[in-house]
C-alpha positions as a LaTeX table, in Angstrom:
\begin{tabular}{lrrr}
\hline
Residue & $x$ (\AA) & $y$ (\AA) & $z$ (\AA) \\
\hline
Met1 & 64.72 & $-6.71$ & $-59.31$ \\
Pro2 & 61.93 & $-6.47$ & $-61.89$ \\
Ala3 & 58.29 & $-7.73$ & $-61.75$ \\
Leu4 & 56.97 & $-10.47$ & $-64.01$ \\
Val5 & 53.53 & $-10.33$ & $-65.79$ \\
Ile6 & 52.43 & $-13.67$ & $-67.26$ \\
Ala7 & 50.55 & $-12.68$ & $-70.46$ \\
Glu8 & 46.97 & $-13.89$ & $-71.29$ \\
His9 & 46.60 & $-14.48$ & $-74.98$ \\
Asp10 & 45.32 & $-16.81$ & $-77.72$ \\
Asn11 & 48.48 & $-17.32$ & $-79.50$ \\
Arg12 & 47.61 & $-14.52$ & $-82.04$ \\
His13 & 46.60 & $-11.43$ & $-79.70$ \\
Leu14 & 47.61 & $-10.21$ & $-76.42$ \\
Arg15 & 44.31 & $-10.14$ & $-74.37$ \\
Ala16 & 43.29 & $-6.64$ & $-72.85$ \\
Pro17 & 43.41 & $-7.70$ & $-69.11$ \\
Thr18 & 47.34 & $-8.09$ & $-69.70$ \\
Leu19 & 47.66 & $-4.50$ & $-70.36$ \\
Asn20 & 45.76 & $-3.53$ & $-67.22$ \\
Thr21 & 48.21 & $-5.97$ & $-65.30$ \\
Val22 & 51.41 & $-4.31$ & $-66.51$ \\
Thr23 & 50.04 & $-0.95$ & $-65.20$ \\
Ala24 & 49.74 & $-2.65$ & $-61.85$ \\
Ala25 & 53.01 & $-4.31$ & $-62.00$ \\
Ala26 & 54.77 & $-1.14$ & $-62.79$ \\
Lys27 & 53.24 & 0.61 & $-59.77$ \\
Ala28 & 55.07 & $-2.10$ & $-57.58$ \\
Gly29 & 58.41 & $-0.27$ & $-58.84$ \\
Gly30 & 61.26 & $-1.40$ & $-61.01$ \\
Glu31 & 61.11 & $-2.91$ & $-64.49$ \\
Val32 & 58.33 & $-4.81$ & $-65.99$ \\
His33 & 58.92 & $-8.15$ & $-67.88$ \\
Val34 & 56.41 & $-10.01$ & $-69.67$ \\
Leu35 & 56.27 & $-13.94$ & $-70.15$ \\
Val36 & 54.45 & $-15.08$ & $-73.37$ \\
Ala37 & 54.10 & $-18.85$ & $-73.06$ \\
Gly38 & 52.34 & $-20.54$ & $-76.07$ \\
Ser39 & 52.72 & $-22.21$ & $-79.49$ \\
Asp40 & 53.42 & $-20.36$ & $-82.66$ \\
Cys41 & 52.98 & $-17.09$ & $-80.81$ \\
Arg42 & 55.72 & $-14.92$ & $-81.75$ \\
Ala43 & 53.26 & $-12.19$ & $-82.83$ \\
Val44 & 51.97 & $-12.02$ & $-79.28$ \\
Ala45 & 55.53 & $-11.51$ & $-78.09$ \\
Glu46 & 55.98 & $-8.73$ & $-80.61$ \\
Gln47 & 52.64 & $-7.10$ & $-79.39$ \\
Ala48 & 53.83 & $-7.26$ & $-75.76$ \\
Ala49 & 57.31 & $-5.60$ & $-76.73$ \\
Lys50 & 55.39 & $-2.52$ & $-77.88$ \\
Val51 & 53.55 & $-2.10$ & $-74.58$ \\
Ser52 & 54.53 & 1.03 & $-72.81$ \\
Gly53 & 56.39 & 0.08 & $-69.65$ \\
Val54 & 57.61 & $-3.17$ & $-70.52$ \\
Ser55 & 61.49 & $-3.62$ & $-71.01$ \\
Lys56 & 61.71 & $-7.33$ & $-71.83$ \\
Val57 & 59.61 & $-10.08$ & $-73.24$ \\
Leu58 & 60.31 & $-13.68$ & $-72.30$ \\
His59 & 59.08 & $-15.88$ & $-75.27$ \\
Ala60 & 58.62 & $-19.37$ & $-74.62$ \\
Asp61 & 57.18 & $-21.41$ & $-77.62$ \\
Ala62 & 56.18 & $-25.02$ & $-77.72$ \\
Pro63 & 53.30 & $-27.36$ & $-78.65$ \\
Gln64 & 52.57 & $-28.11$ & $-74.97$ \\
Leu65 & 51.97 & $-24.34$ & $-74.30$ \\
Ala66 & 49.73 & $-23.90$ & $-77.07$ \\
Asp67 & 46.39 & $-23.87$ & $-74.81$ \\
Glu68 & 47.59 & $-22.29$ & $-71.73$ \\
Leu69 & 47.25 & $-25.43$ & $-69.67$ \\
Ala70 & 47.71 & $-24.14$ & $-65.97$ \\
Glu71 & 50.14 & $-26.95$ & $-65.08$ \\
Asn72 & 52.51 & $-26.23$ & $-68.02$ \\
Val73 & 52.25 & $-22.21$ & $-67.76$ \\
Ala74 & 52.94 & $-22.32$ & $-63.94$ \\
Ala75 & 55.94 & $-24.47$ & $-64.56$ \\
Gln76 & 57.24 & $-22.15$ & $-67.36$ \\
Ala77 & 56.84 & $-19.02$ & $-64.86$ \\
Leu78 & 58.47 & $-21.10$ & $-62.03$ \\
Ala79 & 61.36 & $-21.83$ & $-64.20$ \\
Val80 & 62.21 & $-17.79$ & $-64.23$ \\
Ala81 & 60.55 & $-16.81$ & $-61.03$ \\
Lys82 & 63.56 & $-16.43$ & $-59.02$ \\
Asn83 & 64.59 & $-13.64$ & $-60.98$ \\
Tyr84 & 61.79 & $-11.57$ & $-59.88$ \\
Thr85 & 60.34 & $-9.84$ & $-56.91$ \\
His86 & 56.76 & $-10.04$ & $-58.04$ \\
Val87 & 54.87 & $-12.26$ & $-60.46$ \\
Phe88 & 51.64 & $-10.71$ & $-61.66$ \\
Ala89 & 48.62 & $-11.97$ & $-63.79$ \\
Pro90 & 45.15 & $-10.61$ & $-64.50$ \\
Ala91 & 42.45 & $-11.69$ & $-62.00$ \\
Thr92 & 40.63 & $-13.62$ & $-64.87$ \\
Ala93 & 39.78 & $-17.15$ & $-65.25$ \\
Phe94 & 43.34 & $-17.67$ & $-66.82$ \\
Gly95 & 45.17 & $-15.88$ & $-63.80$ \\
Lys96 & 43.03 & $-17.70$ & $-61.29$ \\
Asn97 & 43.95 & $-20.83$ & $-62.85$ \\
Val98 & 47.63 & $-20.38$ & $-63.04$ \\
Leu99 & 48.75 & $-18.25$ & $-60.09$ \\
Pro100 & 47.50 & $-20.55$ & $-57.18$ \\
Arg101 & 49.71 & $-23.37$ & $-58.68$ \\
Leu102 & 52.63 & $-21.10$ & $-59.05$ \\
Ala103 & 52.46 & $-19.87$ & $-55.54$ \\
Ala104 & 52.20 & $-23.44$ & $-54.21$ \\
Leu105 & 55.19 & $-24.34$ & $-56.14$ \\
Leu106 & 56.94 & $-21.29$ & $-54.64$ \\
Asp107 & 55.65 & $-22.11$ & $-51.21$ \\
Cys108 & 54.52 & $-18.48$ & $-50.65$ \\
Ala109 & 51.11 & $-16.91$ & $-50.12$ \\
Gln110 & 49.11 & $-15.39$ & $-53.09$ \\
Val111 & 47.55 & $-11.92$ & $-52.90$ \\
Ser112 & 44.56 & $-12.27$ & $-54.95$ \\
Asp113 & 42.34 & $-9.78$ & $-56.84$ \\
Ile114 & 44.04 & $-6.42$ & $-55.91$ \\
Ser115 & 42.57 & $-3.21$ & $-56.49$ \\
Ser116 & 45.56 & $-1.03$ & $-55.81$ \\
Val117 & 49.30 & $-1.13$ & $-55.19$ \\
Glu118 & 50.05 & 0.97 & $-52.04$ \\
Ser119 & 53.79 & $-0.08$ & $-52.12$ \\
Pro120 & 56.14 & $-2.80$ & $-53.36$ \\
Asp121 & 54.80 & $-5.12$ & $-50.56$ \\
Thr122 & 51.52 & $-3.70$ & $-49.69$ \\
Phe123 & 48.14 & $-4.12$ & $-51.73$ \\
Thr124 & 44.39 & $-3.49$ & $-51.30$ \\
Arg125 & 41.76 & $-5.81$ & $-52.23$ \\
Pro126 & 37.99 & $-6.01$ & $-51.93$ \\
Ile127 & 36.45 & $-8.36$ & $-49.28$ \\
Tyr128 & 32.94 & $-9.20$ & $-48.14$ \\
Ala129 & 31.59 & $-8.84$ & $-51.77$ \\
Gly130 & 33.24 & $-5.37$ & $-52.17$ \\
Asn131 & 31.72 & $-3.91$ & $-48.85$ \\
Ala132 & 35.24 & $-3.52$ & $-47.29$ \\
Ile133 & 38.67 & $-3.00$ & $-48.38$ \\
Ala134 & 41.52 & $-5.03$ & $-46.99$ \\
Thr135 & 45.05 & $-3.79$ & $-46.75$ \\
Val136 & 47.46 & $-6.72$ & $-47.25$ \\
Gln137 & 51.26 & $-6.82$ & $-46.69$ \\
Ala138 & 52.98 & $-9.72$ & $-48.46$ \\
Thr139 & 56.17 & $-10.91$ & $-46.65$ \\
Asp140 & 57.54 & $-13.36$ & $-49.10$ \\
Pro141 & 60.55 & $-12.83$ & $-51.05$ \\
Ile142 & 58.51 & $-13.32$ & $-54.28$ \\
Lys143 & 55.11 & $-11.88$ & $-54.26$ \\
Val144 & 52.54 & $-13.55$ & $-56.35$ \\
Val145 & 49.75 & $-11.18$ & $-57.29$ \\
Ser146 & 46.67 & $-11.11$ & $-59.30$ \\
Ala147 & 45.19 & $-7.81$ & $-60.26$ \\
Arg148 & 41.72 & $-6.87$ & $-60.85$ \\
Pro149 & 41.73 & $-5.37$ & $-64.51$ \\
Thr150 & 38.97 & $-2.81$ & $-63.89$ \\
Asn151 & 40.89 & $-1.04$ & $-61.11$ \\
Phe152 & 44.08 & $-0.37$ & $-63.34$ \\
Glu153 & 44.23 & 1.71 & $-66.66$ \\
Pro154 & 45.62 & $-0.42$ & $-69.57$ \\
Ala155 & 49.16 & 0.25 & $-70.54$ \\
Gly156 & 49.40 & 2.16 & $-73.94$ \\
Glu157 & 51.74 & 1.40 & $-76.87$ \\
Gly158 & 55.30 & 2.99 & $-77.21$ \\
Gly159 & 57.41 & 0.34 & $-75.72$ \\
Thr160 & 60.44 & $-0.95$ & $-77.39$ \\
Ala161 & 61.37 & $-4.17$ & $-75.34$ \\
Val162 & 63.78 & $-6.75$ & $-76.25$ \\
Ile163 & 62.30 & $-10.21$ & $-76.85$ \\
Glu164 & 64.31 & $-13.16$ & $-75.44$ \\
Ser165 & 63.57 & $-16.86$ & $-76.03$ \\
Leu166 & 63.12 & $-19.08$ & $-73.22$ \\
Ala167 & 63.77 & $-22.97$ & $-73.38$ \\
Pro168 & 60.18 & $-24.33$ & $-72.77$ \\
Val169 & 59.37 & $-26.68$ & $-70.16$ \\
Ala170 & 58.53 & $-30.26$ & $-70.62$ \\
Asp171 & 54.89 & $-31.26$ & $-70.72$ \\
Ser172 & 53.79 & $-31.98$ & $-67.18$ \\
Gly173 & 51.31 & $-34.77$ & $-68.43$ \\
Leu174 & 49.02 & $-33.87$ & $-65.64$ \\
Ser175 & 46.42 & $-32.50$ & $-67.88$ \\
Lys176 & 45.28 & $-32.46$ & $-71.60$ \\
Phe177 & 43.44 & $-30.18$ & $-73.89$ \\
Val178 & 40.03 & $-31.43$ & $-75.04$ \\
Gly179 & 38.09 & $-28.84$ & $-76.39$ \\
Arg180 & 36.84 & $-25.18$ & $-76.12$ \\
Glu181 & 33.56 & $-23.76$ & $-76.65$ \\
Ile182 & 33.88 & $-20.02$ & $-77.51$ \\
Ala183 & 30.78 & $-17.78$ & $-77.69$ \\
Lys184 & 30.72 & $-15.90$ & $-80.87$ \\
Ser185 & 29.31 & $-12.50$ & $-80.95$ \\
Asp186 & 29.43 & $-9.34$ & $-83.01$ \\
Arg187 & 29.10 & $-7.45$ & $-79.67$ \\
Pro188 & 32.12 & $-6.16$ & $-77.66$ \\
Glu189 & 33.73 & $-8.46$ & $-75.00$ \\
Leu190 & 31.89 & $-7.94$ & $-71.80$ \\
Gln191 & 34.77 & $-7.13$ & $-69.47$ \\
Gly192 & 36.30 & $-4.68$ & $-71.91$ \\
Ala193 & 33.05 & $-3.09$ & $-73.12$ \\
Lys194 & 32.42 & 0.89 & $-72.60$ \\
Val195 & 28.87 & 0.28 & $-72.33$ \\
Val196 & 27.12 & $-2.61$ & $-70.82$ \\
Val197 & 23.35 & $-3.45$ & $-70.78$ \\
Ser198 & 22.41 & $-6.20$ & $-68.13$ \\
Gly199 & 19.19 & $-8.03$ & $-67.45$ \\
Gly200 & 17.84 & $-9.59$ & $-64.23$ \\
Arg201 & 15.21 & $-12.03$ & $-62.97$ \\
Gly202 & 12.88 & $-9.28$ & $-63.80$ \\
Met203 & 13.18 & $-9.95$ & $-67.44$ \\
Gly204 & 11.04 & $-13.20$ & $-66.78$ \\
Ser205 & 12.39 & $-15.56$ & $-69.53$ \\
Ala206 & 14.90 & $-16.15$ & $-72.13$ \\
Glu207 & 12.79 & $-14.97$ & $-74.80$ \\
Asn208 & 12.11 & $-11.75$ & $-73.06$ \\
Phe209 & 15.97 & $-11.25$ & $-72.66$ \\
Lys210 & 15.73 & $-10.34$ & $-76.34$ \\
Leu211 & 14.13 & $-7.25$ & $-75.53$ \\
Leu212 & 17.54 & $-6.05$ & $-74.42$ \\
Asp213 & 19.13 & $-6.65$ & $-77.94$ \\
Pro214 & 17.73 & $-3.39$ & $-79.59$ \\
Leu215 & 19.03 & $-1.09$ & $-76.80$ \\
Ala216 & 22.33 & $-2.97$ & $-77.07$ \\
Asp217 & 22.61 & $-2.46$ & $-80.66$ \\
Lys218 & 21.66 & 1.28 & $-80.41$ \\
Leu219 & 24.36 & 1.75 & $-77.73$ \\
Gly220 & 27.03 & $-0.56$ & $-79.24$ \\
Ala221 & 26.87 & $-2.41$ & $-75.81$ \\
Ala222 & 27.88 & $-5.61$ & $-74.52$ \\
Leu223 & 25.09 & $-7.81$ & $-72.77$ \\
Gly224 & 25.20 & $-8.97$ & $-69.28$ \\
Ala225 & 23.25 & $-10.75$ & $-66.68$ \\
Ser226 & 22.62 & $-10.96$ & $-62.99$ \\
Arg227 & 23.26 & $-14.52$ & $-61.32$ \\
Ala228 & 19.69 & $-14.89$ & $-60.75$ \\
Ala229 & 18.86 & $-14.49$ & $-64.41$ \\
Val230 & 21.75 & $-17.01$ & $-65.34$ \\
Asp231 & 20.71 & $-19.51$ & $-62.93$ \\
Ala232 & 17.14 & $-19.32$ & $-64.19$ \\
Gly233 & 18.40 & $-20.06$ & $-67.64$ \\
Phe234 & 17.61 & $-16.56$ & $-68.94$ \\
Ala235 & 21.01 & $-15.96$ & $-70.10$ \\
Pro236 & 24.19 & $-17.91$ & $-70.64$ \\
Asn237 & 26.75 & $-18.29$ & $-67.90$ \\
Asp238 & 29.54 & $-16.09$ & $-69.72$ \\
Trp239 & 27.23 & $-13.02$ & $-69.43$ \\
Gln240 & 27.09 & $-13.08$ & $-65.52$ \\
Val241 & 28.30 & $-10.12$ & $-63.80$ \\
Gly242 & 28.97 & $-10.25$ & $-60.12$ \\
Gln243 & 31.31 & $-11.49$ & $-57.47$ \\
Thr244 & 31.32 & $-14.99$ & $-58.77$ \\
Gly245 & 31.06 & $-13.77$ & $-62.51$ \\
Lys246 & 32.67 & $-11.12$ & $-64.34$ \\
Val247 & 33.77 & $-7.71$ & $-62.90$ \\
Val248 & 33.06 & $-4.86$ & $-65.32$ \\
Ala249 & 33.61 & $-1.17$ & $-64.92$ \\
Pro250 & 32.24 & 0.44 & $-68.15$ \\
Gln251 & 31.47 & 4.07 & $-68.87$ \\
Leu252 & 27.87 & 3.30 & $-68.79$ \\
Tyr253 & 26.08 & 0.41 & $-67.05$ \\
Ile254 & 22.23 & $-0.14$ & $-67.61$ \\
Ala255 & 20.85 & $-2.53$ & $-65.35$ \\
Val256 & 17.27 & $-3.74$ & $-66.16$ \\
Gly257 & 15.02 & $-5.62$ & $-63.90$ \\
Ile258 & 17.84 & $-6.26$ & $-61.71$ \\
Ser259 & 17.20 & $-5.97$ & $-57.82$ \\
Gly260 & 20.70 & $-5.31$ & $-56.93$ \\
Ala261 & 21.92 & $-8.20$ & $-54.51$ \\
Ile262 & 25.28 & $-7.62$ & $-53.13$ \\
Gln263 & 26.81 & $-10.39$ & $-55.31$ \\
His264 & 25.81 & $-8.39$ & $-58.36$ \\
Leu265 & 26.84 & $-4.96$ & $-57.08$ \\
Ala266 & 30.46 & $-6.25$ & $-56.30$ \\
Gly267 & 30.82 & $-6.89$ & $-60.01$ \\
Met268 & 29.49 & $-3.54$ & $-61.39$ \\
Lys269 & 29.53 & $-0.82$ & $-58.81$ \\
Asp270 & 32.73 & 0.84 & $-60.03$ \\
Ser271 & 30.92 & 1.74 & $-63.34$ \\
Lys272 & 31.32 & 5.35 & $-64.29$ \\
Val273 & 27.56 & 6.08 & $-64.78$ \\
Ile274 & 24.87 & 3.53 & $-63.70$ \\
Val275 & 21.35 & 3.64 & $-64.85$ \\
Ala276 & 18.68 & 1.22 & $-63.24$ \\
Ile277 & 15.25 & 0.49 & $-64.49$ \\
Asn278 & 13.08 & $-1.46$ & $-61.94$ \\
Lys279 & 9.53 & $-1.31$ & $-60.91$ \\
Asp280 & 10.29 & $-1.87$ & $-57.13$ \\
Pro281 & 11.28 & 1.64 & $-55.83$ \\
Asp282 & 12.96 & $-0.05$ & $-52.81$ \\
Ala283 & 15.15 & $-2.16$ & $-55.01$ \\
Pro284 & 18.76 & $-2.08$ & $-53.74$ \\
Ile285 & 20.15 & $-1.22$ & $-57.17$ \\
Phe286 & 18.83 & 2.27 & $-56.76$ \\
Ser287 & 21.43 & 2.77 & $-53.85$ \\
Val288 & 24.26 & 2.62 & $-56.27$ \\
Ala289 & 22.58 & 4.14 & $-59.42$ \\
Asp290 & 23.50 & 7.66 & $-60.77$ \\
Tyr291 & 20.00 & 7.61 & $-62.54$ \\
Gly292 & 16.99 & 5.59 & $-61.58$ \\
Leu293 & 13.66 & 4.84 & $-63.49$ \\
Val294 & 10.79 & 3.22 & $-61.33$ \\
Ala295 & 8.85 & 1.70 & $-64.18$ \\
Asp296 & 7.72 & $-1.51$ & $-66.13$ \\
Leu297 & 10.93 & $-2.52$ & $-68.00$ \\
Phe298 & 8.59 & $-3.85$ & $-70.67$ \\
Glu299 & 7.30 & $-0.42$ & $-71.39$ \\
Ala300 & 10.40 & 1.48 & $-70.50$ \\
Val301 & 12.89 & $-0.33$ & $-72.59$ \\
Pro302 & 10.91 & $-0.10$ & $-76.01$ \\
Gln303 & 10.42 & 3.69 & $-75.37$ \\
Leu304 & 14.23 & 4.07 & $-74.53$ \\
Val305 & 14.97 & 2.41 & $-77.60$ \\
Lys306 & 12.51 & 4.57 & $-79.71$ \\
Glu307 & 13.97 & 7.76 & $-78.19$ \\
Leu308 & 17.54 & 6.56 & $-78.94$ \\
Gly309 & 16.38 & 6.05 & $-82.64$ \\
\hline
\end{tabular}
């Protein structure tokens, strides 16, 4: 039987982590179907149908699905789950909200945050803040799996999947959408950026954090932060990179004033090239850095910006 991927979207666009999850689902063997549950989201279903490797798109459209409330999306997935060997979702805030509910409704164990698919029933996932890799075998008839997007290449275009309409489930009445605060930025989205510039506690203040803006502008980079910087109020919460924040794997990651605690390393150590700037030569960040600069960041960053200019 095929695998099902629950699509993450905003009713207009298919979000990038869904493409990575399609790749993960394809590695489990068999066909891949995508569930698009939303409101007035036909455009998303059409985008999903063009994804390479997808053979069918299930389209459920109703007002109660508009805001991807976990209770309703999980119920929609439950309605079709018996037709699949696997149900995948990205290991993002969306997937972490929906999949545990679905797993509970199916009375099966969830396999979370996988980094590879070894066979249809065996997966690897990081544990102990990424310091060890666990191999997990799932024995449930339906495997409920969240995939770490940064560990799988995004599926490309070229698909010609059929779109099948589903009867939407009734509103669960268990929750309601109140509002959403969306950070608006001209910069790339953090988890999908090819270049990330992150600051840590060493930045000293929110005002000093602005020192990273010219560097990010020169490189077309997204801005990130360590948990220590976020907790200190230097940067907004949605910039946090780490085990309890966002996991990124850009082509270039520049860590400025970040000591390199395990929690932070778990969120960025898979970056292709890591550059660290820190005045402490013994900072743990240098153990994972490809290039390290022992210097005062308040002198080094402006000089770097000047050289890039």
